[in-house]
Protein backbone atom coordinates (compact mmCIF):
# COMPACT_ATOMS: atom_id res chain seq x y z
CA MET A 1 10.58 -7.49 -25.96
CA PRO A 2 12.28 -6.80 -22.74
CA ASN A 3 9.30 -7.12 -20.66
CA CYS A 4 5.95 -8.08 -19.92
CA LEU A 5 3.06 -6.44 -21.84
CA PHE A 6 5.02 -3.69 -23.86
CA PRO A 7 2.93 -2.79 -26.91
CA LEU A 8 5.60 -0.88 -28.67
CA ARG A 9 9.16 -2.35 -30.39
CA LEU A 10 12.32 -1.01 -28.33
CA HIS A 11 15.14 -2.63 -29.92
CA THR A 12 18.43 -3.04 -28.18
CA HIS A 13 20.70 -1.90 -31.41
CA SER A 14 18.53 1.09 -32.55
CA LEU A 15 18.53 3.04 -28.90
CA ILE A 16 21.49 5.05 -29.11
CA SER A 17 20.34 6.46 -32.52
CA VAL A 18 16.46 6.72 -30.90
CA PHE A 19 17.63 8.36 -28.06
CA ARG A 20 19.60 11.00 -30.01
CA PHE A 21 16.45 11.49 -31.94
CA ILE A 22 14.05 11.94 -28.65
CA SER A 23 16.23 14.45 -27.08
CA ILE A 24 15.90 16.53 -30.34
CA LEU A 25 12.20 16.08 -30.73
CA LEU A 26 11.93 17.05 -27.57
CA ALA A 27 13.29 20.06 -27.54
CA GLY A 28 11.44 21.61 -30.05
CA LEU A 29 7.84 20.14 -28.77
CA ALA A 30 5.58 23.13 -27.85
CA LEU A 31 4.35 20.84 -24.73
CA LEU A 32 7.99 22.36 -23.16
CA ASN A 33 6.64 25.59 -23.17
CA VAL A 34 3.60 24.98 -21.24
CA GLY A 35 4.05 25.31 -17.51
CA LEU A 36 2.61 22.50 -15.36
CA ALA A 37 0.41 24.05 -13.48
CA GLN A 38 -1.54 24.98 -16.83
CA ALA A 39 -1.50 21.69 -17.90
CA GLU A 40 -4.26 19.20 -16.55
CA VAL A 41 -3.68 15.47 -15.68
CA ARG A 42 -6.57 13.30 -16.73
CA ALA A 43 -6.71 10.02 -16.60
CA LEU A 44 -8.95 6.50 -17.30
CA VAL A 45 -8.29 3.32 -14.68
CA ILE A 46 -9.33 0.24 -15.08
CA GLY A 47 -9.48 -2.44 -13.06
CA ILE A 48 -10.72 -5.87 -13.80
CA ASP A 49 -11.31 -8.99 -11.53
CA GLU A 50 -14.15 -10.73 -12.19
CA TYR A 51 -14.03 -12.83 -15.96
CA GLN A 52 -16.15 -14.95 -18.41
CA HIS A 53 -13.62 -17.28 -19.55
CA ASP A 54 -11.09 -16.72 -17.59
CA PRO A 55 -9.92 -17.66 -13.50
CA SER A 56 -10.80 -14.81 -11.71
CA LEU A 57 -8.35 -12.31 -9.86
CA ASN A 58 -8.56 -10.99 -6.30
CA GLY A 59 -6.64 -7.41 -6.64
CA ALA A 60 -7.26 -5.94 -9.95
CA VAL A 61 -9.97 -3.72 -8.71
CA ALA A 62 -8.40 -2.85 -5.90
CA ASP A 63 -5.47 -1.51 -7.69
CA ALA A 64 -7.93 0.39 -9.94
CA GLN A 65 -9.23 2.11 -6.62
CA ASP A 66 -6.58 2.46 -5.31
CA ILE A 67 -4.53 4.65 -8.14
CA ALA A 68 -7.82 6.37 -8.74
CA GLU A 69 -7.88 7.36 -5.22
CA ALA A 70 -3.98 8.55 -5.13
CA LEU A 71 -5.14 10.73 -8.50
CA LYS A 72 -8.02 12.26 -6.96
CA GLY A 73 -5.03 13.17 -4.00
CA LEU A 74 -3.18 15.19 -6.73
CA GLY A 75 -6.18 17.16 -7.81
CA VAL A 76 -7.21 14.86 -11.15
CA LYS A 77 -10.31 15.80 -11.68
CA ASP A 78 -10.84 14.22 -15.11
CA LEU A 79 -10.98 10.68 -14.09
CA ARG A 80 -12.78 7.47 -15.56
CA LEU A 81 -12.71 4.32 -13.30
CA ARG A 82 -13.50 1.08 -14.90
CA LEU A 83 -14.58 -1.99 -12.82
CA ASN A 84 -15.34 -5.48 -14.10
CA ALA A 85 -18.25 -5.24 -16.36
CA GLU A 86 -17.78 -1.55 -16.94
CA ALA A 87 -14.53 -1.75 -18.60
CA THR A 88 -15.72 -3.20 -22.70
CA ARG A 89 -14.31 -2.96 -25.32
CA ASP A 90 -16.87 -0.36 -26.81
CA ASN A 91 -17.19 2.01 -22.96
CA LEU A 92 -13.19 1.81 -23.17
CA VAL A 93 -12.12 2.98 -26.79
CA GLN A 94 -15.08 5.39 -26.08
CA ASP A 95 -13.75 6.35 -22.67
CA TRP A 96 -9.87 7.28 -24.49
CA LEU A 97 -11.28 8.79 -27.62
CA ASP A 98 -12.72 11.36 -24.85
CA LEU A 99 -10.13 12.14 -22.76
CA VAL A 100 -7.68 12.45 -26.11
CA ALA A 101 -10.75 15.12 -26.65
CA ARG A 102 -10.93 17.27 -23.91
CA ALA A 103 -7.11 17.46 -23.10
CA GLN A 104 -5.15 20.16 -24.73
CA PRO A 105 -1.49 20.19 -25.42
CA GLY A 106 0.96 20.06 -23.36
CA ASP A 107 -1.49 17.73 -20.94
CA THR A 108 -0.45 14.67 -19.13
CA LEU A 109 -3.22 11.42 -20.05
CA VAL A 110 -2.90 8.75 -17.50
CA LEU A 111 -4.08 4.79 -18.50
CA THR A 112 -3.63 1.85 -15.98
CA TYR A 113 -4.68 -1.24 -15.93
CA ALA A 114 -4.37 -4.05 -13.64
CA GLY A 115 -6.26 -7.24 -14.93
CA HIS A 116 -5.12 -10.68 -17.47
CA GLY A 117 -3.24 -10.38 -19.84
CA SER A 118 -2.16 -12.60 -22.86
CA GLN A 119 -1.14 -13.37 -26.19
CA LEU A 120 -2.33 -13.93 -29.48
CA PRO A 121 -1.34 -14.89 -33.23
CA GLU A 122 0.00 -11.61 -34.99
CA ARG A 123 -2.40 -10.14 -37.40
CA VAL A 124 0.57 -7.60 -39.45
CA ALA A 125 2.76 -10.83 -40.48
CA GLY A 126 6.47 -9.77 -39.56
CA SER A 127 5.35 -7.46 -37.06
CA GLU A 128 6.39 -8.57 -34.16
CA GLU A 129 9.82 -10.46 -32.95
CA ASP A 130 7.94 -13.99 -31.38
CA GLY A 131 4.63 -13.57 -34.11
CA LYS A 132 2.86 -13.03 -31.32
CA ASP A 133 0.40 -9.70 -30.68
CA GLU A 134 0.09 -8.63 -26.90
CA ILE A 135 -3.24 -8.15 -26.00
CA LEU A 136 -5.25 -7.00 -22.97
CA LEU A 137 -7.73 -8.98 -21.80
CA LEU A 138 -11.05 -7.76 -21.17
CA GLY A 139 -14.28 -9.93 -18.03
CA GLY A 140 -16.77 -9.84 -20.85
CA TYR A 141 -13.77 -12.19 -22.79
CA THR A 142 -14.79 -14.88 -24.73
CA ASN A 143 -13.24 -17.48 -27.73
CA LYS A 144 -15.60 -17.45 -29.71
CA GLY A 145 -18.69 -15.15 -30.93
CA ASN A 146 -19.01 -11.43 -29.52
CA GLY A 147 -16.82 -11.83 -26.41
CA SER A 148 -14.24 -12.27 -28.36
CA ARG A 149 -14.20 -8.84 -29.28
CA GLU A 150 -13.42 -7.80 -25.86
CA LEU A 151 -9.48 -7.48 -26.15
CA ILE A 152 -7.36 -4.59 -26.98
CA LEU A 153 -4.06 -5.35 -28.86
CA ASP A 154 -0.27 -3.78 -29.22
CA ASP A 155 -1.13 -1.82 -32.20
CA GLU A 156 -4.13 -0.07 -31.07
CA PHE A 157 -2.15 1.43 -27.97
CA ASN A 158 -0.06 1.97 -30.64
CA GLN A 159 -2.59 4.11 -32.49
CA TRP A 160 -4.06 5.60 -29.40
CA PHE A 161 -0.74 6.38 -28.16
CA LYS A 162 -0.01 7.69 -31.91
CA GLU A 163 -2.91 10.06 -31.80
CA ALA A 164 -2.43 11.44 -28.77
CA SER A 165 1.01 12.29 -29.28
CA ASP A 166 -0.15 13.35 -32.31
CA LYS A 167 -1.55 16.38 -30.33
CA GLY A 168 1.08 17.26 -27.89
CA LEU A 169 -0.17 14.82 -25.49
CA ALA A 170 2.56 12.91 -22.48
CA ILE A 171 1.57 9.41 -21.74
CA LEU A 172 1.44 7.31 -18.61
CA PHE A 173 0.81 4.25 -19.16
CA LEU A 174 1.02 1.46 -16.50
CA ALA A 175 0.29 -2.70 -17.11
CA ASP A 176 -0.19 -4.18 -14.18
CA ALA A 177 -0.50 -7.75 -16.17
CA CYS A 178 2.01 -10.16 -18.25
CA HIS A 179 1.13 -11.89 -21.76
CA SER A 180 3.97 -14.88 -21.13
CA GLY A 181 6.22 -16.17 -18.44
CA THR A 182 6.67 -18.62 -15.86
CA LEU A 183 6.63 -18.06 -11.70
CA THR A 184 9.98 -16.89 -11.15
CA ARG A 185 9.92 -19.61 -8.57
CA GLY A 186 7.74 -22.24 -7.78
CA VAL A 187 4.48 -22.77 -5.57
CA ASP A 188 4.05 -25.26 -2.80
CA PRO A 189 0.96 -26.90 -2.84
CA ARG A 190 0.30 -26.65 0.71
CA ALA A 191 -0.45 -22.96 0.15
CA SER A 192 -2.94 -21.13 -2.17
CA GLY A 193 -0.09 -19.29 -3.81
CA GLY A 194 -2.26 -16.46 -5.15
CA GLN A 195 -3.30 -15.52 -8.53
CA VAL A 196 -1.05 -14.69 -11.74
CA ARG A 197 -2.03 -11.91 -14.10
CA TYR A 198 -1.91 -14.11 -16.89
CA THR A 199 -4.25 -17.10 -19.13
CA ALA A 200 -3.48 -18.57 -21.97
CA VAL A 201 -6.34 -18.25 -24.19
CA GLY A 202 -7.02 -20.11 -27.75
CA ASP A 203 -6.54 -19.07 -31.28
CA ILE A 204 -10.00 -16.00 -32.98
CA SER A 205 -10.50 -15.25 -36.18
CA ASP A 206 -9.50 -11.70 -37.78
CA ASP A 207 -13.36 -11.79 -38.72
CA ASP A 208 -14.31 -12.12 -34.85
CA LEU A 209 -12.68 -9.06 -34.24
CA LYS A 210 -12.85 -5.93 -37.09
CA LEU A 211 -10.04 -3.52 -36.36
CA ASP A 212 -10.58 0.20 -37.93
CA LEU A 213 -6.71 1.05 -37.71
CA PRO A 214 -4.24 2.18 -40.52
CA PRO A 215 -1.49 -0.04 -41.58
CA THR A 216 0.61 1.59 -40.19
CA ALA A 217 -0.06 0.88 -36.82
CA ALA A 218 2.06 -1.84 -36.85
CA ASP A 219 4.65 0.25 -37.49
CA ILE A 220 4.85 2.79 -34.68
CA SER A 221 8.16 2.32 -32.96
CA GLU A 222 9.81 4.41 -30.17
CA ASP A 223 10.61 7.39 -32.24
CA ASP A 224 7.17 8.27 -33.08
CA LEU A 225 6.25 8.61 -29.16
CA PRO A 226 7.97 11.05 -27.94
CA GLY A 227 6.17 11.84 -24.86
CA LEU A 228 5.10 7.98 -23.83
CA THR A 229 7.05 6.88 -20.61
CA PHE A 230 5.66 3.09 -19.45
CA LEU A 231 5.40 1.10 -16.16
CA ALA A 232 5.27 -2.77 -16.72
CA ALA A 233 4.54 -5.29 -13.91
CA GLY A 234 7.60 -8.01 -14.48
CA GLN A 235 10.36 -8.83 -16.92
CA GLU A 236 9.54 -10.80 -20.13
CA ASN A 237 10.22 -13.73 -18.69
CA GLN A 238 7.98 -13.40 -15.37
CA LYS A 239 4.39 -14.50 -14.66
CA VAL A 240 3.04 -11.67 -12.80
CA PRO A 241 1.33 -12.89 -9.14
CA GLU A 242 -0.84 -10.90 -6.38
CA VAL A 243 0.52 -10.47 -3.40
CA PRO A 244 -0.74 -9.61 0.04
CA LEU A 245 -0.34 -5.84 0.92
CA PHE A 246 -3.25 -3.26 1.25
CA ASP A 247 -6.30 -1.84 -0.09
CA HIS A 248 -6.65 2.32 -0.72
CA GLU A 249 -8.55 2.04 2.98
CA GLY A 250 -5.92 -0.01 4.99
CA ARG A 251 -7.51 -3.18 4.91
CA ARG A 252 -5.70 -6.36 4.03
CA ALA A 253 -6.11 -7.82 0.37
CA GLN A 254 -4.62 -9.57 -2.29
CA ARG A 255 -3.10 -6.82 -4.86
CA GLY A 256 -0.75 -5.93 -7.34
CA ALA A 257 2.45 -5.14 -6.58
CA LEU A 258 3.18 -2.56 -9.62
CA SER A 259 -0.15 -0.72 -8.86
CA TRP A 260 0.29 -0.42 -5.24
CA ALA A 261 3.60 0.95 -5.60
CA PHE A 262 2.75 2.99 -8.27
CA SER A 263 0.09 4.23 -5.58
CA ARG A 264 2.62 5.22 -3.15
CA ALA A 265 4.92 6.75 -5.71
CA LEU A 266 1.84 9.54 -6.55
CA GLU A 267 1.82 10.18 -2.74
CA GLY A 268 4.81 11.60 -2.75
CA TYR A 269 7.15 8.59 -1.23
CA ALA A 270 9.08 8.52 -4.23
CA ASP A 271 9.53 12.57 -4.30
CA ARG A 272 13.19 11.98 -3.16
CA ASP A 273 13.66 16.10 -3.65
CA SER A 274 10.84 17.06 -2.42
CA ASP A 275 10.51 19.57 -6.11
CA GLY A 276 6.85 18.32 -6.39
CA LEU A 277 7.67 16.64 -9.02
CA LEU A 278 7.98 12.99 -10.11
CA THR A 279 10.63 12.52 -12.87
CA ARG A 280 11.16 8.98 -14.31
CA ASP A 281 14.39 8.32 -12.48
CA GLU A 282 12.27 8.48 -9.60
CA ILE A 283 9.20 6.60 -10.05
CA ASN A 284 11.63 4.17 -11.85
CA ARG A 285 13.75 3.60 -8.43
CA PHE A 286 10.97 4.05 -6.55
CA VAL A 287 9.45 0.99 -7.74
CA ARG A 288 12.06 -1.25 -8.67
CA ALA A 289 12.48 -1.13 -5.48
CA ASN A 290 9.29 -1.46 -3.30
CA VAL A 291 8.05 -4.23 -5.52
CA ARG A 292 10.88 -6.44 -5.31
CA ALA A 293 10.52 -5.70 -1.82
CA VAL A 294 7.14 -6.63 -1.33
CA ALA A 295 6.74 -9.54 -3.94
CA GLU A 296 9.45 -10.98 -2.22
CA ALA A 297 11.47 -11.02 -5.76
CA ARG A 298 9.22 -12.74 -7.00
CA GLN A 299 8.89 -9.89 -10.24
CA THR A 300 10.96 -7.27 -11.00
CA PRO A 301 9.41 -3.49 -12.95
CA ASN A 302 10.60 -1.83 -15.80
CA LEU A 303 10.02 1.52 -16.78
CA LEU A 304 10.53 2.12 -20.72
CA PRO A 305 12.13 4.44 -22.02
CA MET A 306 15.66 4.87 -20.38
CA VAL A 307 16.09 7.70 -21.55
CA ASP A 308 15.78 11.71 -20.70
CA GLN A 309 15.75 10.95 -17.32
CA GLU A 310 15.24 13.79 -15.73
CA ARG A 311 12.02 13.96 -17.88
CA VAL A 312 9.13 15.12 -15.34
CA VAL A 313 6.03 12.36 -15.84
CA LEU A 314 3.66 14.19 -13.00
CA PRO A 315 3.26 16.56 -11.41
CA LEU A 316 2.69 16.31 -7.90
CA ALA A 317 2.13 19.73 -6.96
CA GLY A 318 0.37 22.42 -7.64
CA THR A 319 -2.46 20.05 -10.17
CA GLY A 320 -5.36 20.73 -7.49
CA ASP A 321 -6.57 22.74 -4.14
CA HIS A 322 -4.57 20.27 -1.52
CA PRO A 323 -1.71 18.80 -0.87
CA VAL A 324 -1.26 15.30 -1.01
CA ALA A 325 -1.64 13.10 2.18
CA ILE A 326 0.64 10.46 2.65
CA ARG A 327 -0.53 7.46 4.74
CA GLN A 328 1.06 5.71 7.00
CA VAL A 329 0.32 1.87 6.75
CA LEU A 330 0.47 -0.86 9.48
CA PRO A 331 0.52 -4.01 9.32
CA ARG A 332 -1.47 -6.06 11.08
CA SER A 333 -0.77 -7.17 14.99
CA GLN A 334 -0.79 -10.91 14.52
CA VAL A 335 0.51 -14.00 12.40
CA TYR A 336 -2.51 -15.58 10.80
CA ILE A 337 -1.40 -19.57 11.41
CA LYS A 338 -2.49 -22.68 9.66
CA VAL A 339 -1.11 -26.35 10.99
CA SER A 340 -1.25 -29.62 9.35
CA ASP A 341 -3.98 -31.75 10.10
CA ASP A 342 -2.10 -33.87 12.39
CA VAL A 343 -1.76 -31.64 14.77
CA MET A 344 -4.17 -29.90 17.26
CA PRO A 345 -3.98 -26.21 16.63
CA THR A 346 -4.53 -25.59 20.68
CA ASP A 347 -1.67 -26.95 21.07
CA ILE A 348 0.38 -25.10 18.82
CA ALA A 349 -1.60 -21.84 20.30
CA ASN A 350 -0.88 -22.79 23.50
CA ASP A 351 3.42 -23.14 22.88
CA LEU A 352 3.06 -19.63 21.25
CA ASN A 353 2.51 -15.56 20.72
CA GLY A 354 1.27 -13.31 18.74
CA ILE A 355 -0.73 -15.64 16.34
CA LYS A 356 -4.03 -16.07 15.04
CA ILE A 357 -5.31 -19.71 14.14
CA VAL A 358 -7.30 -20.40 10.93
CA TYR A 359 -8.40 -23.29 9.20
CA ASN A 360 -8.02 -21.99 5.50
CA GLU A 361 -4.82 -21.77 4.29
CA LYS A 362 -6.15 -18.56 1.54
CA GLU A 363 -6.13 -16.87 4.77
CA ALA A 364 -3.46 -18.15 5.97
CA ASP A 365 -0.04 -15.58 6.65
CA LEU A 366 2.11 -18.99 7.94
CA ILE A 367 1.55 -22.56 7.47
CA PHE A 368 3.19 -25.28 9.39
CA ASP A 369 3.49 -28.81 8.43
CA ILE A 370 4.65 -30.18 11.75
CA GLY A 371 5.34 -33.43 10.20
CA ALA A 372 7.63 -32.61 7.79
CA ARG A 373 9.15 -29.87 10.01
CA GLN A 374 8.54 -26.91 7.75
CA ALA A 375 7.26 -23.72 7.25
CA ILE A 376 6.10 -21.56 4.56
CA SER A 377 3.95 -18.70 3.49
CA GLY A 378 0.97 -18.12 2.47
CA GLN A 379 1.85 -17.42 -1.52
CA GLY A 380 3.52 -21.09 -0.98
CA GLU A 381 7.53 -20.29 -0.59
CA VAL A 382 9.01 -22.73 1.87
CA LEU A 383 10.52 -20.18 4.56
CA ALA A 384 12.14 -22.45 6.63
CA ARG A 385 13.19 -27.08 6.87
CA ASP A 386 14.27 -29.18 10.01
CA LEU A 387 12.35 -26.78 11.98
CA ARG A 388 12.02 -27.93 15.76
CA ARG A 389 9.30 -26.67 17.43
CA PRO A 390 10.69 -24.28 19.72
CA ALA A 391 11.60 -22.89 16.85
CA LEU A 392 8.67 -21.69 15.50
CA GLN A 393 8.08 -19.20 17.71
CA THR A 394 10.99 -16.88 16.44
CA VAL A 395 9.81 -18.30 12.11
CA ILE A 396 6.26 -16.14 13.92
CA ASP A 397 9.31 -13.09 15.31
CA LYS A 398 10.69 -13.30 11.79
CA TRP A 399 7.77 -12.86 9.88
CA ARG A 400 6.19 -9.95 11.64
CA GLY A 401 9.73 -8.16 11.99
CA LEU A 402 10.21 -8.51 8.26
CA GLU A 403 5.93 -6.72 7.95
CA ARG A 404 6.79 -3.93 9.79
CA LEU A 405 10.18 -3.19 7.48
CA LYS A 406 8.48 -3.64 4.50
CA TRP A 407 6.52 -0.74 5.54
CA GLU A 408 9.50 1.57 6.48
CA ARG A 409 11.31 4.06 4.17
CA LEU A 410 9.51 3.48 1.10
CA GLY A 411 10.78 6.45 -0.40
CA ASP A 412 14.52 5.58 0.56
CA ARG A 413 14.75 2.05 0.10
CA LEU A 414 18.18 0.75 -0.95
CA THR A 415 17.47 -1.97 -4.59
CA MET A 416 18.71 -5.34 -4.54
CA ARG A 417 18.65 -8.32 -6.30
CA VAL A 418 19.84 -12.11 -5.36
CA LEU A 419 22.85 -12.89 -8.33
CA PRO A 420 22.57 -14.93 -10.55
CA ASN A 421 18.64 -14.77 -10.47
CA ASP A 422 16.25 -14.42 -7.75
CA GLY A 423 14.88 -17.93 -8.22
CA THR A 424 15.36 -21.43 -6.16
CA HIS A 425 19.60 -21.83 -5.23
CA ARG A 426 20.86 -25.45 -4.25
CA ARG A 427 22.79 -26.87 -2.25
CA GLY A 428 26.72 -25.91 -2.99
CA GLY A 429 25.95 -23.06 -5.03
CA ARG A 430 27.22 -19.76 -5.59
CA ILE A 431 25.18 -16.73 -5.12
CA ALA A 432 25.76 -12.87 -4.59
CA PHE A 433 23.93 -10.13 -2.75
CA GLU A 434 24.22 -6.73 -4.70
CA ILE A 435 22.80 -3.58 -2.99
CA ASP A 436 22.85 -0.62 -5.03
CA ASP A 437 21.53 2.86 -5.47
CA ILE A 438 24.08 3.66 -1.83
CA GLN A 439 22.96 7.33 -1.33
CA LEU A 440 24.76 7.73 2.37
CA PRO A 441 28.09 5.92 2.89
CA TYR A 442 27.60 4.14 6.32
CA LEU A 443 26.15 0.43 5.71
CA VAL A 444 25.12 -1.88 7.28
CA PHE A 445 24.15 -5.11 6.95
CA PHE A 446 23.14 -8.94 8.05
CA SER A 447 20.34 -11.77 7.12
CA LEU A 448 17.45 -13.68 9.10
CA SER A 449 17.41 -17.28 8.01
CA GLY A 450 14.03 -18.77 7.66
CA ASP A 451 14.59 -19.99 11.23
CA GLY A 452 15.26 -16.54 12.22
CA THR A 453 19.00 -16.77 13.23
CA LEU A 454 21.14 -13.96 12.89
CA HIS A 455 23.94 -13.47 10.41
CA TYR A 456 25.94 -10.67 10.70
CA HIS A 457 27.69 -9.68 7.53
CA TYR A 458 29.28 -6.18 6.98
CA PRO A 459 30.64 -4.16 8.44
CA TRP A 460 33.66 -6.58 10.37
CA PRO A 461 37.31 -4.26 11.61
CA GLU A 462 38.92 -5.20 8.63
CA ASP A 463 36.45 -3.62 6.35
CA PRO A 464 36.10 0.12 5.12
CA ASP A 465 35.08 2.87 7.66
CA ARG A 466 32.97 4.06 4.44
CA VAL A 467 31.50 2.86 1.57
CA PRO A 468 31.82 4.92 -2.09
CA THR A 469 28.24 6.42 -2.97
CA GLY A 470 26.88 5.68 -6.20
CA ARG A 471 28.55 2.27 -6.38
CA PRO A 472 26.84 -1.05 -6.10
CA VAL A 473 28.18 -3.81 -3.52
CA LYS A 474 28.60 -7.35 -3.84
CA VAL A 475 29.12 -9.52 -1.62
CA GLU A 476 29.38 -13.54 -2.98
CA PHE A 477 28.59 -16.58 0.19
CA ASP A 478 27.68 -20.26 -0.76
CA VAL A 479 24.60 -21.56 -0.68
CA THR A 480 24.84 -23.82 2.87
CA PRO A 481 22.36 -25.16 5.87
CA PRO A 482 19.70 -24.13 6.54
CA PHE A 483 17.63 -24.09 3.08
CA GLY A 484 14.07 -21.83 3.14
CA ALA A 485 14.32 -18.40 3.30
CA ASP A 486 17.00 -15.77 3.99
CA HIS A 487 15.91 -12.28 3.99
CA ILE A 488 19.01 -9.90 4.02
CA ILE A 489 18.58 -6.25 5.62
CA ALA A 490 20.22 -3.48 5.03
CA VAL A 491 20.55 0.24 6.50
CA ALA A 492 22.73 3.03 4.94
CA SER A 493 23.03 6.79 7.00
CA ASP A 494 24.72 9.52 6.91
CA GLN A 495 25.87 9.16 10.79
CA SER A 496 27.84 5.95 11.66
CA LEU A 497 26.18 3.18 12.85
CA GLY A 498 28.65 1.65 15.02
CA GLU A 499 26.17 1.01 18.05
CA LEU A 500 23.68 -0.64 15.64
CA ALA A 501 26.60 -2.97 13.85
CA ALA A 502 28.09 -4.09 17.72
CA LEU A 503 24.39 -5.25 18.62
CA LEU A 504 23.42 -6.90 15.68
CA LYS A 505 27.43 -8.75 15.43
CA SER A 506 26.50 -9.90 19.40
CA LEU A 507 22.98 -12.02 17.89
CA ASP A 508 25.80 -13.53 15.21
CA GLY A 509 24.17 -17.00 14.81
CA LYS A 510 21.43 -16.96 17.60
CA PRO A 511 17.75 -16.72 16.66
CA ALA A 512 17.02 -13.11 17.66
CA PRO A 513 14.71 -11.63 14.82
CA ARG A 514 13.00 -9.33 17.17
CA PRO A 515 15.71 -7.66 18.98
CA ALA A 516 17.58 -7.17 15.52
CA VAL A 517 14.40 -5.23 13.87
CA GLU A 518 13.94 -3.21 16.90
CA ALA A 519 16.69 -2.13 16.78
CA VAL A 520 16.97 -1.59 13.05
CA LEU A 521 13.59 0.46 13.04
CA ASP A 522 14.90 2.28 15.80
CA ALA A 523 18.09 2.88 14.26
CA ILE A 524 16.33 3.92 10.63
CA ARG A 525 13.78 6.56 12.32
CA GLN A 526 16.48 9.17 12.80
CA GLY A 527 18.45 11.26 10.82
CA ARG A 528 18.86 10.04 7.06
CA ARG A 529 18.81 6.59 6.39
CA GLN A 530 18.21 4.34 3.46
CA LEU A 531 16.80 0.50 3.88
CA GLY A 532 16.64 -2.21 1.86
CA ILE A 533 14.99 -6.27 2.29
CA GLN A 534 15.65 -8.82 -0.23
CA ALA A 535 15.02 -12.28 -0.17
CA LEU A 536 17.08 -15.59 -1.01
CA PHE A 537 15.51 -18.89 -1.48
CA THR A 538 17.77 -21.82 -0.87
CA ALA A 539 16.96 -26.27 -0.54
CA PRO A 540 18.96 -28.77 -0.23
């Protein structure tokens, strides 16, 4: 399986024939003859923080509430929100059956889940390539007794979606969870590191959960579900973390990055052509770029199937009486700092601006280990090494600047990645930054090292005046000191960025995160612009 918690079997070798089959089948579906204005969007939204058997989560309920509010903003009236203890197996099965029963051909069903995922040995021998069923865990799950029923298997989703598809319904399924994998990068023990949405469960016998499914349920494949669009929180080899974001009321909260980005997509940020319709391509580009940015490249979401990219998944206009309201979220004014126990917090506070001292690493944005001369993020990333005392302020200024940039140009993101991977890269290695989805020809990019030192990268006088749009730009680097967290920041424009480039060149090699970020913000708030942010982590 190419993604995290995907209930279907998408095999690469069969994609071409499947895609051709889907395109032929879609042409004849009655739902294409039903106007979006007449169709309804109906939703079942699930969020579970409280688990009996497993570690509790922090942001799954906030995820569900955010998605529900965004759907209501679209005018969705047939919406069931199930949180924590209400999200029982019996309730959810009945909720889905009722939703399908109320729906008419041409309607769209939205099913979202935020919570823990896991795996169990497959119930139908030979139905899974890895011999395991993917499952979503409900709050009342236990290894034994009645609690062992509190889960939903991938084969059940297959059947749910098949019955809905047979009725002429489209389905959008979002799973902000994962079933296996590892963290992209380790978590430093000096930080809380947040929670991940995976937990291992013990085996249960077939007698504990009897499934009323036809024998063919395990054999349902993508060509049986032409109307399904699936969003997964991460790749198959990635555990999905909770990250510091905002809830639906703008308060700081641990969240699932996929649910947060999906909610913003529903608010209209992802609608690139402003036609009031959200396509697979628009969702995919928006979610991928923004999840990677806010989660510091710890996860890369997937949208499947990667066919019929102009297919309309959701109408953003016409489903209700009120237009979608796009909210502006601002970062908090102070950076929360925790310092190592061998230092008096007041000594640090007197030297630094824009901070609030906290005493619990769970509250901290940044942790300064003065003895080790290191800065660590609240998520457990080593941001800077070999820090001198005067550099603490530039570390803070860089953090504040990145927080401001993350909430700008959400709908105009450049897609960025590190090659060969998003792990921690060691001294002497060779890596590359790739900037993709470039729609505008004038490009400037630079990086800020962990201690806030600016390094200017592009363009220099020998570089072309413009870059080809629609093609990725790749730049290679050797891994050298200083080690920690570098962030590359890119701006694309429909007009020359000469003034921005000149300022950034003048700051090359200097600890200057504040003027650099101010200049970028000034540049991107006028005219057509795209913004990209990508983290790179290095160590000796």
